[in-house]
PDB file of C-alpha atoms in Angstrom:
ATOM      1  CA  MET A   1      -9.818  19.037  10.069  1.00  0.00           C
ATOM      2  CA  LEU A   2      -6.640  19.805   9.850  1.00  0.00           C
ATOM      3  CA  THR A   3      -3.887  17.033   9.795  1.00  0.00           C
ATOM      4  CA  SER A   4      -0.603  16.512  10.358  1.00  0.00           C
ATOM      5  CA  SER A   5       1.315  16.848   7.252  1.00  0.00           C
ATOM      6  CA  ASP A   6       2.631  20.313   6.146  1.00  0.00           C
ATOM      7  CA  ASP A   7       0.943  22.435   3.780  1.00  0.00           C
ATOM      8  CA  VAL A   8       3.947  21.118   1.468  1.00  0.00           C
ATOM      9  CA  PRO A   9       2.361  17.837   0.445  1.00  0.00           C
ATOM     10  CA  GLU A  10       4.643  15.192   1.861  1.00  0.00           C
ATOM     11  CA  TRP A  11       6.026  14.230  -1.216  1.00  0.00           C
ATOM     12  CA  LEU A  12       6.498  17.444  -2.189  1.00  0.00           C
ATOM     13  CA  LYS A  13       8.826  18.094   0.443  1.00  0.00           C
ATOM     14  CA  ASP A  14      10.324  14.331  -0.229  1.00  0.00           C
ATOM     15  CA  HIS A  15      11.635  15.830  -3.949  1.00  0.00           C
ATOM     16  CA  THR A  16      12.580  18.455  -2.816  1.00  0.00           C
ATOM     17  CA  TYR A  17      15.530  16.796  -0.600  1.00  0.00           C
ATOM     18  CA  THR A  18      16.101  14.492  -2.890  1.00  0.00           C
ATOM     19  CA  ILE A  19      16.982  16.681  -6.343  1.00  0.00           C
ATOM     20  CA  SER A  20      18.478  19.327  -3.506  1.00  0.00           C
ATOM     21  CA  THR A  21      20.938  16.961  -2.211  1.00  0.00           C
ATOM     22  CA  LEU A  22      21.662  15.136  -5.476  1.00  0.00           C
ATOM     23  CA  TRP A  23      22.943  18.459  -7.695  1.00  0.00           C
ATOM     24  CA  ALA A  24      24.779  20.280  -3.746  1.00  0.00           C
ATOM     25  CA  ASP A  25      26.461  15.855  -4.162  1.00  0.00           C
ATOM     26  CA  ILE A  26      27.072  16.764  -8.081  1.00  0.00           C
ATOM     27  CA  ASN A  27      28.695  20.193  -7.458  1.00  0.00           C
ATOM     28  CA  ASN A  28      30.042  19.542  -4.077  1.00  0.00           C
ATOM     29  CA  ILE A  29      28.786  22.280  -3.272  1.00  0.00           C
ATOM     30  CA  GLY A  30      28.576  22.901   0.647  1.00  0.00           C
ATOM     31  CA  ILE A  31      28.180  25.494   3.277  1.00  0.00           C
ATOM     32  CA  HIS A  32      31.777  27.721   2.237  1.00  0.00           C
ATOM     33  CA  SER A  33      31.129  28.120  -2.332  1.00  0.00           C
ATOM     34  CA  ILE A  34      28.943  31.375  -1.084  1.00  0.00           C
ATOM     35  CA  PHE A  35      32.465  31.943  -0.726  1.00  0.00           C
ATOM     36  CA  ILE A  36      33.470  31.856  -4.198  1.00  0.00           C
ATOM     37  CA  LYS A  37      34.474  35.150  -5.537  1.00  0.00           C
ATOM     38  CA  ASN A  38      33.042  36.466  -8.578  1.00  0.00           C
ATOM     39  CA  LEU A  39      29.333  34.719  -8.407  1.00  0.00           C
ATOM     40  CA  THR A  40      26.582  37.109  -8.829  1.00  0.00           C
ATOM     41  CA  VAL A  41      23.949  37.531  -5.415  1.00  0.00           C
ATOM     42  CA  LYS A  42      21.629  34.463  -7.689  1.00  0.00           C
ATOM     43  CA  GLN A  43      24.018  32.218  -7.826  1.00  0.00           C
ATOM     44  CA  ARG A  44      25.364  32.856  -3.575  1.00  0.00           C
ATOM     45  CA  LEU A  45      21.253  33.136  -2.746  1.00  0.00           C
ATOM     46  CA  VAL A  46      21.043  28.750  -4.715  1.00  0.00           C
ATOM     47  CA  TYR A  47      24.865  27.676  -3.277  1.00  0.00           C
ATOM     48  CA  PHE A  48      23.189  29.042   0.109  1.00  0.00           C
ATOM     49  CA  TYR A  49      19.936  27.567  -0.265  1.00  0.00           C
ATOM     50  CA  LEU A  50      21.398  24.821  -1.273  1.00  0.00           C
ATOM     51  CA  SER A  51      24.251  24.213   1.478  1.00  0.00           C
ATOM     52  CA  VAL A  52      21.365  24.740   4.199  1.00  0.00           C
ATOM     53  CA  TYR A  53      18.667  22.863   3.227  1.00  0.00           C
ATOM     54  CA  PRO A  54      19.179  19.306   3.999  1.00  0.00           C
ATOM     55  CA  TYR A  55      20.428  20.389   8.001  1.00  0.00           C
ATOM     56  CA  VAL A  56      17.056  22.877   7.970  1.00  0.00           C
ATOM     57  CA  HIS A  57      15.042  19.340   6.503  1.00  0.00           C
ATOM     58  CA  THR A  58      16.882  16.815   8.670  1.00  0.00           C
ATOM     59  CA  THR A  59      16.064  19.523  11.757  1.00  0.00           C
ATOM     60  CA  TRP A  60      12.235  19.512  10.975  1.00  0.00           C
ATOM     61  CA  GLU A  61      11.514  16.567  10.374  1.00  0.00           C
ATOM     62  CA  ALA A  62      13.484  16.171  13.733  1.00  0.00           C
ATOM     63  CA  LEU A  63      11.409  18.736  15.773  1.00  0.00           C
ATOM     64  CA  SER A  64       8.242  16.894  13.519  1.00  0.00           C
ATOM     65  CA  LEU A  65       9.299  13.766  15.427  1.00  0.00           C
ATOM     66  CA  ILE A  66       9.872  15.147  18.554  1.00  0.00           C
ATOM     67  CA  TYR A  67       6.066  16.416  18.571  1.00  0.00           C
ATOM     68  CA  MET A  68       4.108  13.861  17.161  1.00  0.00           C
ATOM     69  CA  LEU A  69       6.362  11.359  20.867  1.00  0.00           C
ATOM     70  CA  ALA A  70       5.253  13.897  23.085  1.00  0.00           C
ATOM     71  CA  TYR A  71       1.607  14.526  21.481  1.00  0.00           C
ATOM     72  CA  MET A  72       1.237  10.783  22.364  1.00  0.00           C
ATOM     73  CA  LEU A  73       2.728  11.280  25.623  1.00  0.00           C
ATOM     74  CA  GLN A  74       0.021  13.657  26.450  1.00  0.00           C
ATOM     75  CA  ARG A  75       3.010  16.234  27.441  1.00  0.00           C
ATOM     76  CA  SER A  76       1.759  18.553  24.892  1.00  0.00           C
ATOM     77  CA  ARG A  77      -1.396  20.269  22.780  1.00  0.00           C
ATOM     78  CA  TRP A  78       0.132  19.977  19.579  1.00  0.00           C
ATOM     79  CA  HIS A  79       1.558  16.687  17.484  1.00  0.00           C
ATOM     80  CA  HIS A  80       3.206  19.260  14.741  1.00  0.00           C
ATOM     81  CA  PRO A  81       4.937  22.429  14.665  1.00  0.00           C
ATOM     82  CA  SER A  82       3.129  23.639  12.388  1.00  0.00           C
ATOM     83  CA  MET A  83      -0.197  23.808  14.189  1.00  0.00           C
ATOM     84  CA  HIS A  84       1.450  24.817  16.190  1.00  0.00           C
ATOM     85  CA  LEU A  85       2.787  28.216  14.633  1.00  0.00           C
ATOM     86  CA  SER A  86      -0.560  27.742  12.937  1.00  0.00           C
ATOM     87  CA  GLY A  87      -2.297  28.492  16.824  1.00  0.00           C
ATOM     88  CA  THR A  88      -3.988  25.123  16.189  1.00  0.00           C
ATOM     89  CA  GLU A  89      -5.155  22.451  18.045  1.00  0.00           C
ATOM     90  CA  LEU A  90      -6.793  19.271  17.965  1.00  0.00           C
ATOM     91  CA  SER A  91      -9.909  18.584  20.368  1.00  0.00           C
ATOM     92  CA  ARG A  92     -13.284  15.539  20.298  1.00  0.00           C
ATOM     93  CA  LEU A  93     -15.939  17.542  18.902  1.00  0.00           C
ATOM     94  CA  ASP A  94     -19.289  17.197  21.764  1.00  0.00           C
ATOM     95  CA  SER A  95     -22.803  18.034  22.326  1.00  0.00           C
ATOM     96  CA  ASP A  96     -21.688  21.689  22.892  1.00  0.00           C
ATOM     97  CA  ASP A  97     -19.774  22.108  19.720  1.00  0.00           C
ATOM     98  CA  MET A  98     -22.290  20.732  17.152  1.00  0.00           C
ATOM     99  CA  PRO A  99     -25.075  22.387  15.539  1.00  0.00           C
ATOM    100  CA  GLY A 100     -27.663  23.258  17.726  1.00  0.00           C
ATOM    101  CA  SER A 101     -30.147  22.370  15.767  1.00  0.00           C
ATOM    102  CA  THR A 102     -28.820  18.128  16.167  1.00  0.00           C
ATOM    103  CA  PHE A 103     -28.308  18.239  19.247  1.00  0.00           C
ATOM    104  CA  LYS A 104     -32.090  19.637  20.480  1.00  0.00           C
ATOM    105  CA  SER A 105     -34.248  17.738  22.757  1.00  0.00           C
ATOM    106  CA  GLN A 106     -36.432  16.314  20.738  1.00  0.00           C
ATOM    107  CA  ILE A 107     -40.242  16.386  20.685  1.00  0.00           C
ATOM    108  CA  PRO A 108     -42.727  12.798  20.359  1.00  0.00           C
ATOM    109  CA  TRP A 109     -44.249  13.071  16.606  1.00  0.00           C
ATOM    110  CA  SER A 110     -47.509  12.612  18.569  1.00  0.00           C
ATOM    111  CA  GLN A 111     -47.016  16.467  20.231  1.00  0.00           C
ATOM    112  CA  LEU A 112     -45.274  18.425  16.394  1.00  0.00           C
ATOM    113  CA  SER A 113     -47.995  20.781  14.167  1.00  0.00           C
ATOM    114  CA  PHE A 114     -47.763  19.412  10.236  1.00  0.00           C
ATOM    115  CA  PRO A 115     -46.124  21.863   9.379  1.00  0.00           C
ATOM    116  CA  GLY A 116     -43.077  20.020  11.884  1.00  0.00           C
ATOM    117  CA  LYS A 117     -43.972  15.904  11.205  1.00  0.00           C
ATOM    118  CA  LEU A 118     -43.871  17.470   7.225  1.00  0.00           C
ATOM    119  CA  ALA A 119     -40.315  19.300   7.642  1.00  0.00           C
ATOM    120  CA  GLN A 120     -39.402  15.888   9.898  1.00  0.00           C
ATOM    121  CA  LEU A 121     -39.642  13.989   7.112  1.00  0.00           C
ATOM    122  CA  THR A 122     -38.552  15.621   4.975  1.00  0.00           C
ATOM    123  CA  THR A 123     -35.472  15.657   6.578  1.00  0.00           C
ATOM    124  CA  TRP A 124     -36.016  11.562   6.955  1.00  0.00           C
ATOM    125  CA  LEU A 125     -36.966  11.584   3.154  1.00  0.00           C
ATOM    126  CA  THR A 126     -33.599  14.006   1.992  1.00  0.00           C
ATOM    127  CA  ASN A 127     -30.849  11.682   4.660  1.00  0.00           C
ATOM    128  CA  SER A 128     -32.497   8.065   3.126  1.00  0.00           C
ATOM    129  CA  THR A 129     -32.728   8.898  -0.119  1.00  0.00           C
ATOM    130  CA  ALA A 130     -28.342   9.980  -0.605  1.00  0.00           C
ATOM    131  CA  MET A 131     -27.231   7.814   1.874  1.00  0.00           C
ATOM    132  CA  CYS A 132     -29.601   5.359  -0.509  1.00  0.00           C
ATOM    133  CA  LEU A 133     -27.385   6.864  -4.336  1.00  0.00           C
ATOM    134  CA  SER A 134     -24.121   6.973  -2.108  1.00  0.00           C
ATOM    135  CA  THR A 135     -24.479   3.850  -1.492  1.00  0.00           C
ATOM    136  CA  SER A 136     -25.519   2.817  -4.642  1.00  0.00           C
ATOM    137  CA  LEU A 137     -23.235   4.544  -6.457  1.00  0.00           C
ATOM    138  CA  SER A 138     -20.545   2.728  -4.353  1.00  0.00           C
ATOM    139  CA  VAL A 139     -21.532  -0.416  -4.591  1.00  0.00           C
ATOM    140  CA  GLY A 140     -22.068   0.444  -9.211  1.00  0.00           C
ATOM    141  CA  ILE A 141     -18.438   1.815  -9.336  1.00  0.00           C
ATOM    142  CA  PHE A 142     -17.565  -1.395  -8.102  1.00  0.00           C
ATOM    143  CA  PHE A 143     -19.249  -3.586  -9.398  1.00  0.00           C
ATOM    144  CA  LEU A 144     -17.716  -1.673 -13.265  1.00  0.00           C
ATOM    145  CA  GLN A 145     -14.455  -2.124 -12.229  1.00  0.00           C
ATOM    146  CA  PHE A 146     -15.291  -6.219 -11.017  1.00  0.00           C
ATOM    147  CA  LEU A 147     -16.776  -6.368 -15.167  1.00  0.00           C
ATOM    148  CA  GLU A 148     -13.965  -3.982 -16.601  1.00  0.00           C
ATOM    149  CA  TRP A 149     -11.164  -6.176 -14.617  1.00  0.00           C
ATOM    150  CA  TRP A 150     -13.175  -9.360 -15.953  1.00  0.00           C
ATOM    151  CA  TYR A 151     -13.730  -8.640 -18.931  1.00  0.00           C
ATOM    152  CA  GLU A 152      -9.447  -7.512 -19.262  1.00  0.00           C
ATOM    153  CA  SER A 153      -8.065 -10.356 -18.395  1.00  0.00           C
ATOM    154  CA  ASP A 154     -10.958 -13.572 -20.558  1.00  0.00           C
ATOM    155  CA  SER A 155      -9.431 -11.005 -23.299  1.00  0.00           C
ATOM    156  CA  SER A 156      -6.211 -11.196 -22.183  1.00  0.00           C
ATOM    157  CA  ALA A 157      -5.893 -15.269 -21.511  1.00  0.00           C
ATOM    158  CA  PRO A 158      -4.346 -16.864 -23.931  1.00  0.00           C
ATOM    159  CA  SER A 159      -7.316 -18.870 -26.362  1.00  0.00           C
ATOM    160  CA  LEU A 160      -5.554 -22.772 -27.521  1.00  0.00           C
ATOM    161  CA  THR A 161      -7.219 -21.923 -31.220  1.00  0.00           C
ATOM    162  CA  ALA A 162      -4.827 -19.016 -30.991  1.00  0.00           C
ATOM    163  CA  LEU A 163      -1.481 -21.031 -30.833  1.00  0.00           C
ATOM    164  CA  PRO A 164       0.699 -22.026 -34.008  1.00  0.00           C
ATOM    165  CA  VAL A 165       0.727 -25.362 -34.964  1.00  0.00           C
ATOM    166  CA  PRO A 166       4.049 -27.217 -33.862  1.00  0.00           C
ATOM    167  CA  SER A 167       5.942 -28.128 -37.331  1.00  0.00           C
ATOM    168  CA  PRO A 168       6.108 -31.883 -36.860  1.00  0.00           C
ATOM    169  CA  PRO A 169       8.951 -33.628 -35.543  1.00  0.00           C
ATOM    170  CA  LYS A 170      12.240 -34.097 -37.172  1.00  0.00           C
ATOM    171  CA  THR A 171      12.878 -37.530 -38.649  1.00  0.00           C
ATOM    172  CA  THR A 172      15.081 -39.854 -37.287  1.00  0.00           C
ATOM    173  CA  ASN A 173      17.279 -42.166 -38.004  1.00  0.00           C
ATOM    174  CA  LEU A 174      16.580 -45.042 -36.287  1.00  0.00           C
ATOM    175  CA  HIS A 175      15.191 -46.390 -38.958  1.00  0.00           C
ATOM    176  CA  GLY A 176      16.268 -51.018 -38.384  1.00  0.00           C
ATOM    177  CA  VAL A 177      16.480 -49.882 -34.788  1.00  0.00           C
ATOM    178  CA  ARG A 178      15.323 -53.497 -33.508  1.00  0.00           C
ATOM    179  CA  PRO A 179      11.916 -51.545 -30.118  1.00  0.00           C
ATOM    180  CA  ASN A 180      13.971 -52.749 -27.285  1.00  0.00           C
ATOM    181  CA  VAL A 181      17.144 -51.315 -28.127  1.00  0.00           C
ATOM    182  CA  CYS A 182      18.046 -47.595 -26.442  1.00  0.00           C
ATOM    183  CA  PRO A 183      18.132 -44.949 -29.444  1.00  0.00           C
ATOM    184  CA  LEU A 184      20.670 -43.035 -27.228  1.00  0.00           C
ATOM    185  CA  CYS A 185      23.993 -46.051 -26.021  1.00  0.00           C
ATOM    186  CA  MET A 186      22.303 -48.377 -29.131  1.00  0.00           C
ATOM    187  CA  GLN A 187      22.886 -51.062 -26.444  1.00  0.00           C
ATOM    188  CA  ILE A 188      19.461 -53.785 -25.648  1.00  0.00           C
ATOM    189  CA  ARG A 189      17.272 -51.399 -22.433  1.00  0.00           C
ATOM    190  CA  THR A 190      17.792 -51.709 -19.144  1.00  0.00           C
ATOM    191  CA  ASN A 191      15.412 -49.853 -16.658  1.00  0.00           C
ATOM    192  CA  SER A 192      12.845 -49.152 -19.188  1.00  0.00           C
ATOM    193  CA  THR A 193      11.712 -45.220 -19.242  1.00  0.00           C
ATOM    194  CA  VAL A 194       9.190 -44.110 -21.903  1.00  0.00           C
ATOM    195  CA  LEU A 195      10.134 -39.664 -22.639  1.00  0.00           C
ATOM    196  CA  SER A 196       6.135 -38.655 -22.199  1.00  0.00           C
ATOM    197  CA  VAL A 197       6.599 -35.856 -25.042  1.00  0.00           C
ATOM    198  CA  SER A 198       7.885 -38.090 -27.785  1.00  0.00           C
ATOM    199  CA  GLY A 199       6.716 -41.616 -26.800  1.00  0.00           C
ATOM    200  CA  TYR A 200      10.439 -43.008 -27.822  1.00  0.00           C
ATOM    201  CA  VAL A 201      11.227 -45.778 -25.096  1.00  0.00           C
ATOM    202  CA  PHE A 202      14.943 -45.584 -22.780  1.00  0.00           C
ATOM    203  CA  CYS A 203      17.009 -46.662 -21.152  1.00  0.00           C
ATOM    204  CA  PHE A 204      16.908 -44.562 -17.284  1.00  0.00           C
ATOM    205  CA  PRO A 205      20.216 -44.343 -16.947  1.00  0.00           C
ATOM    206  CA  CYS A 206      20.510 -41.860 -20.822  1.00  0.00           C
ATOM    207  CA  ILE A 207      17.304 -40.640 -20.740  1.00  0.00           C
ATOM    208  CA  MET A 208      18.284 -38.918 -17.798  1.00  0.00           C
ATOM    209  CA  SER A 209      21.624 -37.862 -17.596  1.00  0.00           C
ATOM    210  CA  HIS A 210      21.292 -36.498 -21.444  1.00  0.00           C
ATOM    211  CA  ILE A 211      17.474 -34.683 -20.585  1.00  0.00           C
ATOM    212  CA  GLY A 212      19.929 -32.999 -17.152  1.00  0.00           C
ATOM    213  CA  GLN A 213      22.102 -31.161 -19.626  1.00  0.00           C
ATOM    214  CA  LYS A 214      20.269 -31.170 -23.074  1.00  0.00           C
ATOM    215  CA  HIS A 215      16.744 -30.659 -21.201  1.00  0.00           C
ATOM    216  CA  CYS A 216      15.140 -31.755 -24.390  1.00  0.00           C
ATOM    217  CA  CYS A 217      14.262 -35.208 -26.095  1.00  0.00           C
ATOM    218  CA  PRO A 218      17.652 -37.072 -28.141  1.00  0.00           C
ATOM    219  CA  VAL A 219      15.240 -37.576 -30.940  1.00  0.00           C
ATOM    220  CA  THR A 220      12.875 -34.806 -31.598  1.00  0.00           C
ATOM    221  CA  GLY A 221      14.131 -32.443 -29.865  1.00  0.00           C
ATOM    222  CA  TYR A 222      11.146 -31.208 -28.025  1.00  0.00           C
ATOM    223  CA  PRO A 223      11.040 -29.598 -24.659  1.00  0.00           C
ATOM    224  CA  ALA A 224      12.097 -32.281 -22.150  1.00  0.00           C
ATOM    225  CA  ASN A 225      13.156 -32.276 -18.492  1.00  0.00           C
ATOM    226  CA  GLU A 226      12.786 -35.096 -15.668  1.00  0.00           C
ATOM    227  CA  ASP A 227       9.074 -34.907 -15.230  1.00  0.00           C
ATOM    228  CA  HIS A 228       8.271 -36.714 -18.405  1.00  0.00           C
ATOM    229  CA  LEU A 229      10.401 -39.175 -17.254  1.00  0.00           C
ATOM    230  CA  ILE A 230       7.672 -42.644 -16.987  1.00  0.00           C
ATOM    231  CA  LYS A 231       8.993 -45.763 -16.523  1.00  0.00           C
ATOM    232  CA  LEU A 232       7.297 -48.180 -17.469  1.00  0.00           C
ATOM    233  CA  TYR A 233       8.001 -52.537 -15.962  1.00  0.00           C
ATOM    234  CA  GLU A 234       7.930 -55.047 -19.130  1.00  0.00           C
ATOM    235  CA  ASP A 235       6.978 -58.555 -18.713  1.00  0.00           C
ATOM    236  CA  ASP A 236       9.858 -60.564 -19.120  1.00  0.00           C
ATOM    237  CA  THR A 237       8.446 -63.681 -20.342  1.00  0.00           C
TER     238      THR A 237
END
């Protein structure tokens, strides 16, 4: 059955249109170019094609749209100009158009002769086998593609054991700093907040401001953000 596409595939037409218009724009080619002196016949034909093709393409696409709309509104027997030019019409297939063997009267099984029963049984077995093979092939291909996707996704997943060992934390100069002092402001902590990526405790305003600007722990340099801040409720007693 013919479809709405022309003899030339749609992608080839689109590429031809794009290349021709781009080439014409780059070289400033128009209908006036064919009248330039000192041109060979081949060059004049190329210039004529490049200057005329966009108009022909636009006209053909507009005509195709008109045919399609007319066919949808049942105003035309053809849905595409190429179908009209070739004299091909699309119509529904009825019983009169089918092969005679398909719609001929069915004879009851009891009235069939032995060769007739054997022929009908052979036909049924052949059709059933073909259908089973087709279904099995489709299911098998789907299953193989699923296994391929499964193993690829499994092999591409990063392994925790394959990750590099992180370097040890940088040494800090916090010796002698009392436990209740913030390492940033070096004052007695207020609103104590621990940074979970390093375990150090700071004043909430100090560490919040530092994380917003540096995005790392001020002591160890580990990457951090606001989600790593945990508020502590200390017992003053």
